[in-house]
Tab-separated table of C-alpha atoms in Angstrom:
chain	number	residue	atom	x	y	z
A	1	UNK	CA	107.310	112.923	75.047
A	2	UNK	CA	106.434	109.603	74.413
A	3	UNK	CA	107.093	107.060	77.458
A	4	UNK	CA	106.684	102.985	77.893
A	5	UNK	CA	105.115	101.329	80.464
A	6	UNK	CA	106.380	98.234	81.086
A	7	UNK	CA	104.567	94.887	82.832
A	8	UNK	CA	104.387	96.571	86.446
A	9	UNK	CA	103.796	94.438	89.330
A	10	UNK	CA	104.109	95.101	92.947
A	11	UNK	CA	107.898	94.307	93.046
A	12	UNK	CA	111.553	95.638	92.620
A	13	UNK	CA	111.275	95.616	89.118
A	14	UNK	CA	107.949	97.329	89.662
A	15	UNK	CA	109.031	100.678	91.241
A	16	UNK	CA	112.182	100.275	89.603
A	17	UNK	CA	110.477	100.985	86.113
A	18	UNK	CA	107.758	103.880	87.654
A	19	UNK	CA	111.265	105.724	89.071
A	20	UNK	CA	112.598	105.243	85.545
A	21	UNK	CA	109.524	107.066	84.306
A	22	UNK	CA	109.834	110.008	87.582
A	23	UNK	CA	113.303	110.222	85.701
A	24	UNK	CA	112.472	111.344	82.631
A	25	UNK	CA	109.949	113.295	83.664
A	26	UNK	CA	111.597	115.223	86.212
A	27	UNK	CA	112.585	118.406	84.169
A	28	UNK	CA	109.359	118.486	81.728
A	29	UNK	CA	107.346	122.359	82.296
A	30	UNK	CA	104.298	123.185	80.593
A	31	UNK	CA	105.116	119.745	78.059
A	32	UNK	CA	102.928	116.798	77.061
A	33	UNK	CA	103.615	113.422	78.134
A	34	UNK	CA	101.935	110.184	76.533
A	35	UNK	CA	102.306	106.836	78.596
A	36	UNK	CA	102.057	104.445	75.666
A	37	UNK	CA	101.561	100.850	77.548
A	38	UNK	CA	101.357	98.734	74.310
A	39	UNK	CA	104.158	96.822	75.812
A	40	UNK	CA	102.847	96.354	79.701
A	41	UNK	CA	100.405	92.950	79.727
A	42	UNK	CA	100.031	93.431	83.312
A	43	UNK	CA	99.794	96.007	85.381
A	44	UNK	CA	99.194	95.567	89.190
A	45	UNK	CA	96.066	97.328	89.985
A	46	UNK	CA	97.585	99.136	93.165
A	47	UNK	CA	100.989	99.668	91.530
A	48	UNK	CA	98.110	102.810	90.312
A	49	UNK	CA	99.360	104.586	93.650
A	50	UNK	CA	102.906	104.912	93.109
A	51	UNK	CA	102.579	105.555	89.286
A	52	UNK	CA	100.166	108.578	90.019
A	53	UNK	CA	103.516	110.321	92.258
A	54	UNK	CA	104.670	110.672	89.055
A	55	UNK	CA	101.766	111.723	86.936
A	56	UNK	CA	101.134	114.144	90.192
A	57	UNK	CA	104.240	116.236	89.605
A	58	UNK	CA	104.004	116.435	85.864
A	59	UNK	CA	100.490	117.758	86.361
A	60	UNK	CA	102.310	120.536	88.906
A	61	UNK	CA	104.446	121.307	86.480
A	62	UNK	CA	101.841	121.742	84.198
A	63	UNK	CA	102.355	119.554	81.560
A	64	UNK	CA	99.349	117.416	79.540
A	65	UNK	CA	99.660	113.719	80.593
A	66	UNK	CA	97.170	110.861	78.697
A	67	UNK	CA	97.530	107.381	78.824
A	68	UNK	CA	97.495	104.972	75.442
A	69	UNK	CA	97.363	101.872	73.726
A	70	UNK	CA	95.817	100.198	76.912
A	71	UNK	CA	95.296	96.390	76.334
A	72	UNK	CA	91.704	95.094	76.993
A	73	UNK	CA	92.622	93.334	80.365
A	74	UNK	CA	95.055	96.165	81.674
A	75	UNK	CA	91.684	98.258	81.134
A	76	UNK	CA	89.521	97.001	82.863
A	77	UNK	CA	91.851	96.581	85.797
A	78	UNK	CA	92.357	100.344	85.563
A	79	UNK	CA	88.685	101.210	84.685
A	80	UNK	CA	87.836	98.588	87.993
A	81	UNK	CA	89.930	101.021	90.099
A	82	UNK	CA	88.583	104.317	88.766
A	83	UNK	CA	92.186	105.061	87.817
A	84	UNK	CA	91.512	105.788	84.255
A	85	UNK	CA	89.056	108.441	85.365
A	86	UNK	CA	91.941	110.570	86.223
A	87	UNK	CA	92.220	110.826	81.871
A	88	UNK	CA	88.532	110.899	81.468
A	89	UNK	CA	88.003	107.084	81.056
A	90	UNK	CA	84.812	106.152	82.845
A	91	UNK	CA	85.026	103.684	85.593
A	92	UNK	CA	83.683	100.397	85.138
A	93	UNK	CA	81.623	98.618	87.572
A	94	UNK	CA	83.750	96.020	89.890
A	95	UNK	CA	81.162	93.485	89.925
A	96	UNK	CA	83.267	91.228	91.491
A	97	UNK	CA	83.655	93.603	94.170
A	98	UNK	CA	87.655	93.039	94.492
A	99	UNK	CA	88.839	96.998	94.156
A	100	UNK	CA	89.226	99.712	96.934
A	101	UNK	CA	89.448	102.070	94.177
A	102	UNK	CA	92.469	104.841	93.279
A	103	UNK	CA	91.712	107.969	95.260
A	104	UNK	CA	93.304	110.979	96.454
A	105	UNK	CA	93.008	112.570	100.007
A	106	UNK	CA	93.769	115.812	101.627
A	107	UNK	CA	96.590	115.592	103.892
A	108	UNK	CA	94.350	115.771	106.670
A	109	UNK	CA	91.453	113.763	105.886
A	110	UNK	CA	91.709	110.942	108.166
A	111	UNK	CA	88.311	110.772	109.257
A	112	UNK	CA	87.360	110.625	105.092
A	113	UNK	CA	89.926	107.660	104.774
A	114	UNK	CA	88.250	105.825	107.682
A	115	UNK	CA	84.744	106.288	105.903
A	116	UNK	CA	86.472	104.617	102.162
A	117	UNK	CA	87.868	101.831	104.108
A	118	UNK	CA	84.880	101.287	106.035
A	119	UNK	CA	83.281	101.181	102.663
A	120	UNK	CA	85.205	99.114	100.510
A	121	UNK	CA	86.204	96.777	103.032
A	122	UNK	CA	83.547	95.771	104.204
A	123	UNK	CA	80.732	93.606	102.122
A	124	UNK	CA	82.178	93.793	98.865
A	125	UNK	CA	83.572	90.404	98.086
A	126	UNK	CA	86.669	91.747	100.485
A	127	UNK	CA	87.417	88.714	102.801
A	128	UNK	CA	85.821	87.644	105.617
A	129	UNK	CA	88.929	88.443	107.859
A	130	UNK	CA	88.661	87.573	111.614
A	131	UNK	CA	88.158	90.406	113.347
A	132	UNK	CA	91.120	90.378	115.174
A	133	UNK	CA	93.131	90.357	111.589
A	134	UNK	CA	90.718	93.366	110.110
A	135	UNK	CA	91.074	95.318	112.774
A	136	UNK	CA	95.065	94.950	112.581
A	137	UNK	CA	95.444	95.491	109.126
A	138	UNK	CA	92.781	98.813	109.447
A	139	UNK	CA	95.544	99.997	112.614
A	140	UNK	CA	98.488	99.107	110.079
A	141	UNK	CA	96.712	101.420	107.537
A	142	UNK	CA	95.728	104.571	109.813
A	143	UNK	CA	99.274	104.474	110.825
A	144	UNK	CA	100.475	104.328	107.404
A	145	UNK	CA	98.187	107.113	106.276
A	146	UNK	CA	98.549	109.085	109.027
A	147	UNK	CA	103.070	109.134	108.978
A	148	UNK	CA	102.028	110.453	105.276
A	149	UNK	CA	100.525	112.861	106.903
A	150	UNK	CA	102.678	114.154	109.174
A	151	UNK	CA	105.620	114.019	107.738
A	152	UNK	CA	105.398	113.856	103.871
A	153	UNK	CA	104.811	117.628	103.545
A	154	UNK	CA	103.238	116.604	100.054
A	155	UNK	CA	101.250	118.772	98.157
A	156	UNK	CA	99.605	116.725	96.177
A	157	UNK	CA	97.751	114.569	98.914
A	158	UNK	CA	98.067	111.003	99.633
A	159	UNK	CA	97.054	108.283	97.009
A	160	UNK	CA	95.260	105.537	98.406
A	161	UNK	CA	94.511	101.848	96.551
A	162	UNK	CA	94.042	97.855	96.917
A	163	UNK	CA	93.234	94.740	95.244
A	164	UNK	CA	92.021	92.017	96.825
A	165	UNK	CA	93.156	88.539	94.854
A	166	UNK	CA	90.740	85.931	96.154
A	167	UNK	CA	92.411	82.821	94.625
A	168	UNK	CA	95.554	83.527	96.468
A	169	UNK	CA	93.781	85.110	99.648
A	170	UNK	CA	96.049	88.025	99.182
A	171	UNK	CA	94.823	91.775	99.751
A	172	UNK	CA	97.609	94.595	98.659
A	173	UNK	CA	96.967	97.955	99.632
A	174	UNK	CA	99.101	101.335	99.179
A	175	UNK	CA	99.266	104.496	100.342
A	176	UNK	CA	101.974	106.589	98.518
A	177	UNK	CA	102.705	110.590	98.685
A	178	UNK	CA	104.476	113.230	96.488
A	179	UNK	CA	106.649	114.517	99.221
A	180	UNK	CA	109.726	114.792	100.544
A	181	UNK	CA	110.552	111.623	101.028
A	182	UNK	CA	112.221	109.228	103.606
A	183	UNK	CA	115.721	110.316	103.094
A	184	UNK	CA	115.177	114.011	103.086
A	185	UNK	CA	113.287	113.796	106.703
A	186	UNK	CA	116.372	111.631	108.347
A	187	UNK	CA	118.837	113.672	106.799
A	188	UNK	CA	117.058	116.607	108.221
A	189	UNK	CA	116.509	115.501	111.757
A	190	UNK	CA	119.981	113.674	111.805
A	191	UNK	CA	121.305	116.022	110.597
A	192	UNK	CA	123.368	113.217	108.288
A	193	UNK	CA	123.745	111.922	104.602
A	194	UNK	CA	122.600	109.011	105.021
A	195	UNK	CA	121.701	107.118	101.755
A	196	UNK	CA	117.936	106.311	100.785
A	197	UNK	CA	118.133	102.883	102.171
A	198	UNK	CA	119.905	103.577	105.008
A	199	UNK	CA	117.568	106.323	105.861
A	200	UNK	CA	114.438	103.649	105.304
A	201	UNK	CA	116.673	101.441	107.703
A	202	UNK	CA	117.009	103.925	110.449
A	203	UNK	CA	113.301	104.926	110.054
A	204	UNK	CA	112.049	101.127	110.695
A	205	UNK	CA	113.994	101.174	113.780
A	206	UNK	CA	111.461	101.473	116.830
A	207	UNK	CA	111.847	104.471	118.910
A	208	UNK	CA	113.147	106.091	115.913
A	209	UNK	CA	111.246	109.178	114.414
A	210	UNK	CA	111.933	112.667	112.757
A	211	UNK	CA	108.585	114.018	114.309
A	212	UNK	CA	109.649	117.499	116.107
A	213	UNK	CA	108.311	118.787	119.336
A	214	UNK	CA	109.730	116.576	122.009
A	215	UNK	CA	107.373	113.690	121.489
A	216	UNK	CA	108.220	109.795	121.113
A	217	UNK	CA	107.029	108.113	118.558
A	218	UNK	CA	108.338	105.811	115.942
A	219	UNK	CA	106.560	102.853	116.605
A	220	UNK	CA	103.930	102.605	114.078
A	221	UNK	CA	106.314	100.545	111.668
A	222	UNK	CA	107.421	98.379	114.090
A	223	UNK	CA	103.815	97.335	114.952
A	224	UNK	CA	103.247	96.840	110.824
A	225	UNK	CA	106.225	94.852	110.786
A	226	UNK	CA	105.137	92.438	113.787
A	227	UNK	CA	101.729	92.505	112.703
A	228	UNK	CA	103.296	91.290	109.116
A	229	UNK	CA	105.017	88.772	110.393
A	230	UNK	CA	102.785	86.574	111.865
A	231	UNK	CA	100.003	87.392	109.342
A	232	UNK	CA	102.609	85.736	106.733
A	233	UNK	CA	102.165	88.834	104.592
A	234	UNK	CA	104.546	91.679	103.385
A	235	UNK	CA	105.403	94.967	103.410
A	236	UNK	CA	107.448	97.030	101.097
A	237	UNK	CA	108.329	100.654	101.733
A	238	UNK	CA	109.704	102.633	98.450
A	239	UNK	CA	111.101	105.849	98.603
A	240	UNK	CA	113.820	108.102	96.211
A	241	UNK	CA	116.362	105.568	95.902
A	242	UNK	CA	115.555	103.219	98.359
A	243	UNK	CA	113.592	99.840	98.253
A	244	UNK	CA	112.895	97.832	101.378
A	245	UNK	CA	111.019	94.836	101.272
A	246	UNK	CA	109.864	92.525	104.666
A	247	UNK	CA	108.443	89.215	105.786
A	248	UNK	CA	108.865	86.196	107.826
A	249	UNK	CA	111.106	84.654	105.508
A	250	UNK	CA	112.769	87.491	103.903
A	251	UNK	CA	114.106	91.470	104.297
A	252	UNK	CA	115.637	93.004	102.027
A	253	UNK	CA	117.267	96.783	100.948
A	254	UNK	CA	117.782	97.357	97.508
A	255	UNK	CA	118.904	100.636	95.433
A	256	UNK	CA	116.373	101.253	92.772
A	257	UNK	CA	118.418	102.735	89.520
A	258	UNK	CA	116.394	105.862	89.823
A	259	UNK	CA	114.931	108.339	92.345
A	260	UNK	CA	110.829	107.549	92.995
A	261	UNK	CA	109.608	110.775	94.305
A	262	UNK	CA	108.204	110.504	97.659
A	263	UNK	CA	107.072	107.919	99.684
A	264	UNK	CA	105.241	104.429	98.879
A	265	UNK	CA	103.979	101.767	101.469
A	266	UNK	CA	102.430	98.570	100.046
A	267	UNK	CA	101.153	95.939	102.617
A	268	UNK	CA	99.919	92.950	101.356
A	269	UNK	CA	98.071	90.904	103.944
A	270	UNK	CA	97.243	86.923	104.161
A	271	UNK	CA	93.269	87.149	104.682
A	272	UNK	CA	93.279	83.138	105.336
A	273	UNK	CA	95.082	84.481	108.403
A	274	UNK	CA	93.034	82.740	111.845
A	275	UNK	CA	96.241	84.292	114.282
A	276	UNK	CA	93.891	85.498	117.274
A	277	UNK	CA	96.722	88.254	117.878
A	278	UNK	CA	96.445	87.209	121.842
A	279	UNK	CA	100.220	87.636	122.905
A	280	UNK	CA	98.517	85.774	125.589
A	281	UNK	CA	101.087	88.215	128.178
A	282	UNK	CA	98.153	88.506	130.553
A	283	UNK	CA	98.885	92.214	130.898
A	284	UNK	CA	96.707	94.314	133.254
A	285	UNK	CA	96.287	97.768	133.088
A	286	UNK	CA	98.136	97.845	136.549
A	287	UNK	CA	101.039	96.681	134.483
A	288	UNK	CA	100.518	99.305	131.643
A	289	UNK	CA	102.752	102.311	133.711
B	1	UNK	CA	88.875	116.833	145.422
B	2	UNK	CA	90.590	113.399	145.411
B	3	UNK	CA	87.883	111.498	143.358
B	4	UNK	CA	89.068	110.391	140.182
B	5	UNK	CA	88.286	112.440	137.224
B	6	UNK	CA	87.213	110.697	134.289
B	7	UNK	CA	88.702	111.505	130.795
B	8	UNK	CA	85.804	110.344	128.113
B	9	UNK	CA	87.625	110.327	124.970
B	10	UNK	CA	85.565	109.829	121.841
B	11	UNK	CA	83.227	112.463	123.597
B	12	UNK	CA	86.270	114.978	123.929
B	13	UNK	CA	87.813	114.066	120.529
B	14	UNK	CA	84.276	113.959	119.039
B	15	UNK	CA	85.117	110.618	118.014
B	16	UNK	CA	85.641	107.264	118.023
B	17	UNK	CA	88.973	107.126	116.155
B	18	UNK	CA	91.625	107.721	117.924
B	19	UNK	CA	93.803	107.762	114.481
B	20	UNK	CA	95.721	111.654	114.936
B	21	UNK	CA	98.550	113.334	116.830
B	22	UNK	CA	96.609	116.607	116.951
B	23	UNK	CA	93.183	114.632	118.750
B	24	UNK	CA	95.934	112.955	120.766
B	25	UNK	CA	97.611	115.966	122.035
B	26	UNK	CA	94.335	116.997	122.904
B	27	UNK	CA	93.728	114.115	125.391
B	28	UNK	CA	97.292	115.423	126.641
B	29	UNK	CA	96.687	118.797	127.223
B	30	UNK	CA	93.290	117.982	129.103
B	31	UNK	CA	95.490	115.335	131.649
B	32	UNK	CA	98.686	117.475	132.325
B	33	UNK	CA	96.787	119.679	134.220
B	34	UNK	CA	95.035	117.436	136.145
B	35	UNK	CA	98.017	115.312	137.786
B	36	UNK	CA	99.629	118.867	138.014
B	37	UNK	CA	96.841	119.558	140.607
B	38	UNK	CA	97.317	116.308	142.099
B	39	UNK	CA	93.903	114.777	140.853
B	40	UNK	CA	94.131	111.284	139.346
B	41	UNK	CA	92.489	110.379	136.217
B	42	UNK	CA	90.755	107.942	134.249
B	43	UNK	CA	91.754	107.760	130.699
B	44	UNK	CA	88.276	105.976	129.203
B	45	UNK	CA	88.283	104.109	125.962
B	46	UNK	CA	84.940	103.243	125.911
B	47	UNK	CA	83.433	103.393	122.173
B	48	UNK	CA	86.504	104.398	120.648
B	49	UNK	CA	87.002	101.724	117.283
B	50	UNK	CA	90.147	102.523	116.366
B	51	UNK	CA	93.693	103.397	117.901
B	52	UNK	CA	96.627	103.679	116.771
B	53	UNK	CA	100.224	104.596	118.683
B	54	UNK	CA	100.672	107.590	116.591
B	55	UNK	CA	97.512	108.867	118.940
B	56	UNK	CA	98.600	107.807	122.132
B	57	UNK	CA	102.009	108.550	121.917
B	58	UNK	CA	100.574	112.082	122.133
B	59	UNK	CA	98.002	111.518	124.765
B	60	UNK	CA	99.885	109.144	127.054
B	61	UNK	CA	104.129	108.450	126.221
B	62	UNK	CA	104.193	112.372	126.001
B	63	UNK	CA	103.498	112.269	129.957
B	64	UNK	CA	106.732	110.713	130.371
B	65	UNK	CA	108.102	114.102	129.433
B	66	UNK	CA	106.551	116.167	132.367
B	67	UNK	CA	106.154	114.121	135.118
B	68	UNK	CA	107.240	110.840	136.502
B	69	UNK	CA	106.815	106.977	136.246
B	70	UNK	CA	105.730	107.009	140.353
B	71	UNK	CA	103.580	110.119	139.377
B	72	UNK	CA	101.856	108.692	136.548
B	73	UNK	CA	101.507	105.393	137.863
B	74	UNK	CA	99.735	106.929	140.868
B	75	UNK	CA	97.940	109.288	139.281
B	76	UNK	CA	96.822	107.818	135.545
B	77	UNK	CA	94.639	104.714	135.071
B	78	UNK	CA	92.989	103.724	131.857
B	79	UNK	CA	89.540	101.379	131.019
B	80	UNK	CA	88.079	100.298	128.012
B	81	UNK	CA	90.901	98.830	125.955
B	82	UNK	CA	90.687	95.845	124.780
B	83	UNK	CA	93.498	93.243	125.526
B	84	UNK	CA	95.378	93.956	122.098
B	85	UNK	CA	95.069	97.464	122.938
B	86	UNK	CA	96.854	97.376	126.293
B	87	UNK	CA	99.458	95.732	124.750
B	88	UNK	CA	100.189	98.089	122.237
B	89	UNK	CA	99.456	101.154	124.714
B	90	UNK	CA	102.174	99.425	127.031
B	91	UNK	CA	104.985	99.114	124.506
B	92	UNK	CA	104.008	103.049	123.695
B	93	UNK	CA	104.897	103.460	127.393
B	94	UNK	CA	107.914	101.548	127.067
B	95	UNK	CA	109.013	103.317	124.257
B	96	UNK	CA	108.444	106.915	125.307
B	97	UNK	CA	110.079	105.742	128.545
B	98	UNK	CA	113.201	105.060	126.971
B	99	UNK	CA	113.086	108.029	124.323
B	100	UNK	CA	112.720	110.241	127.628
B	101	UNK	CA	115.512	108.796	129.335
B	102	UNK	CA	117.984	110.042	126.570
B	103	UNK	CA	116.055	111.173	123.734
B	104	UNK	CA	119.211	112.548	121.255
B	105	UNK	CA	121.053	109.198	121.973
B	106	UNK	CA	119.674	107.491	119.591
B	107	UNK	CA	120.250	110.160	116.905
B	108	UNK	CA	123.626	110.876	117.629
B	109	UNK	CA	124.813	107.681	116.958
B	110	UNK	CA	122.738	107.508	113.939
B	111	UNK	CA	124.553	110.925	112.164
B	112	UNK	CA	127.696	109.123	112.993
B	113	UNK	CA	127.048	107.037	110.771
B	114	UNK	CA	127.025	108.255	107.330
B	115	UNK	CA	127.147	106.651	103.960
B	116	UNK	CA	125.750	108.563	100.977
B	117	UNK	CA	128.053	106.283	98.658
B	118	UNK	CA	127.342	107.266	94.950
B	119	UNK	CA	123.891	108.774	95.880
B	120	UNK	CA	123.328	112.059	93.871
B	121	UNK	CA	121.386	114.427	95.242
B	122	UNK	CA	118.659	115.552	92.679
B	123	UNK	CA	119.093	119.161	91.319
């Protein structure tokens, strides 16, 4: 089967087009699949994440995936961000230093995701964030990471990227998952039908949480999404049919036309952000209980 | 008997992230105990470099569940957390505070509300 990659950036149309792909794909067994992307100029280097849910399952089911008819430019993104080594392309040196490169984690491999982010963001052209921003946007990322891994039940692992863009002083990262998905979880622990987006909707709710055993929880989001806010970045959260999209000005659901297996969270962050994150609220720890 | 027991947590985690439920429940099962016998505690944060409220949601909010808010108050303090810290450890206290006080509420309302309006399921 011979499928086209489109122009992918990190946007509606974005996912829209890899769940077009997850479509087609869905019933292939023990097939061969050739992502021809002689018509994608572009192709947002952590948009890598939520295109490899797809390439994950086909590979489970499997079926012999390569990539073609990859444009100079579109290569060396994907070479930058070791992507292409997944089909035997050899990475190419990011001498710019921009790329936390594609990579796959064990569901349980915090400690290993705290040792590539310790790596690749620090002293390799990645910005010279406050502190008080880096060590929000690292909190935003453990908790992203770590919801993957409780509730994704995936597989597969959890895919990992970024790109920093220095011009605009714009970092994206994105953790995505093979799993159940958003809407399966709520509709489990709800014991609903709730639709994809309204299941994304009840899941960036604080307080809310599908995590079993008598335990709160469900704040992690809700700290992402403040943190967001004032940082003047965004945050989009993509899961089977669902799109959701936030930031200060804007926050959107949308349908996507097709289901996008699992779960994807892109944050992009403002790293010209000088917010000291003092909610200046004077709290003591006498006031903590 | 009464002096304070300290709780030194990247030496019982083995670490100075504080980034899973399982290292938070942990923390939990090491203070339950402890106010259970009427000791108080310190919770200590020194050298820890990163939290997150998926970890103390298990080591702290999940109190809220066994005893109460003049028990812990009395019996649980906590040092070494930086000012951003505290704030986010106090809206975990806030929260499990309110998911204790009526924890299928919430939920409840939520399956009432259903609208799966042209939304296949996959075969």
């Amino acid at each position: 089967m011979l499928l086209n990659i489109s122009t992918t950036r990190n946007d509606y149309n974005g996912f829209n087009d890899i769940a077009r792909l997850a479509d087609a794909t869905k019933n292939l067994l023990i097939d061969s699949v050739e992502l021809d992307f002689s018509e994608c100029s572009f192709f947002e280097a952590n948009m890598s994440a939520p295109l490899y849910t797809v390439i994950s399952r086909l590979f489970d089911n499997l079926n012999d995936v390569s990539i073609i008819n990859v444009a100079p430019g579109t290569q060396t993104i994907l070479r930058k961000n070791c992507f292409l080594k997944i089909f035997g392309v050899e990475s190419q040196n990011d001498n710019n230093q921009t790329t936390l490169p594609f990579k796959i984690f064990k569901m349980h491999a915090g400690g290993q995701f705290s040792e590539y982010l310790d790596r690749y963001m620090r002293g390799r052209g990645i910005p010279a964030m406050t502190g008080a921003l880096r060590k929000r946007f690292m909190q935003s990322l453990f908790e992203i990471f770590q919801n993957a891994a409780i509730h994704s039940r995936s597989e597969h692992g959890i895919f990992v990227c970024g790109q920093f863009y220095p011009n605009k002083h714009r970092l994206n990262f994105t953790i995505a998952d093979a799993g159940i998905g958003i809407r399966e979880n709520v509709r489990n622990y709800t014991r609903s039908n709730m639709s994809s987006c309204q299941a994304i909707k009840w899941a960036m709710t604080e307080g809310n949480t599908t995590k079993t055993g008598g335990q709160p929880g469900g704040l992690g989001l809700k700290l992402i999404k403040d943190f967001v806010r004032i940082n003047g970045g965004k945050l989009q959260i993509v899961s089977h049919y669902g799109f959701y999209e936030f930031s200060a000005e804007n926050e959107c659901l949308q349908r996507l036309s097709y289901v996008l297996p699992g779960t994807c969270v892109n944050i992009e962050i403002n790293t010209n952000d000088t917010n000291t994150y003092d909610l200046g609220t004077g709290l003591t720890v006498q006031d903590i209980f | 008997m009464n002096n304070p027991v300290t709780i030194k947590i990247a030496d019982l985690i083995g670490s100075s992230l504080c980034i899973s439920a399982e290292d938070g429940q942990k923390v939990f099962e090491k203070i339950k105990p402890l106010i259970q016998e009427g000791r108080t505690v310190v919770v200590s944060f020194e050298r820890v470099t990163m939290l997150i409220s998926l970890f103390l949601n298990a080591a702290i909010g999940q109190l809220y569940g066994t005893f109460s808010e003049e028990e812990i108050r009395a019996r649980v303090n906590v040092n070494g957390l930086a000012d951003d810290d505290l704030e986010m450890l106090k809206r975990v206290v806030d929260n499990a505070k309110r998911y204790y006080a009526n924890p299928k509420d919430y939920d409840a309302a939520w399956s009432q509300d259903k609208d799966n309006s042209d939304e296949p399921d996959e075969k």
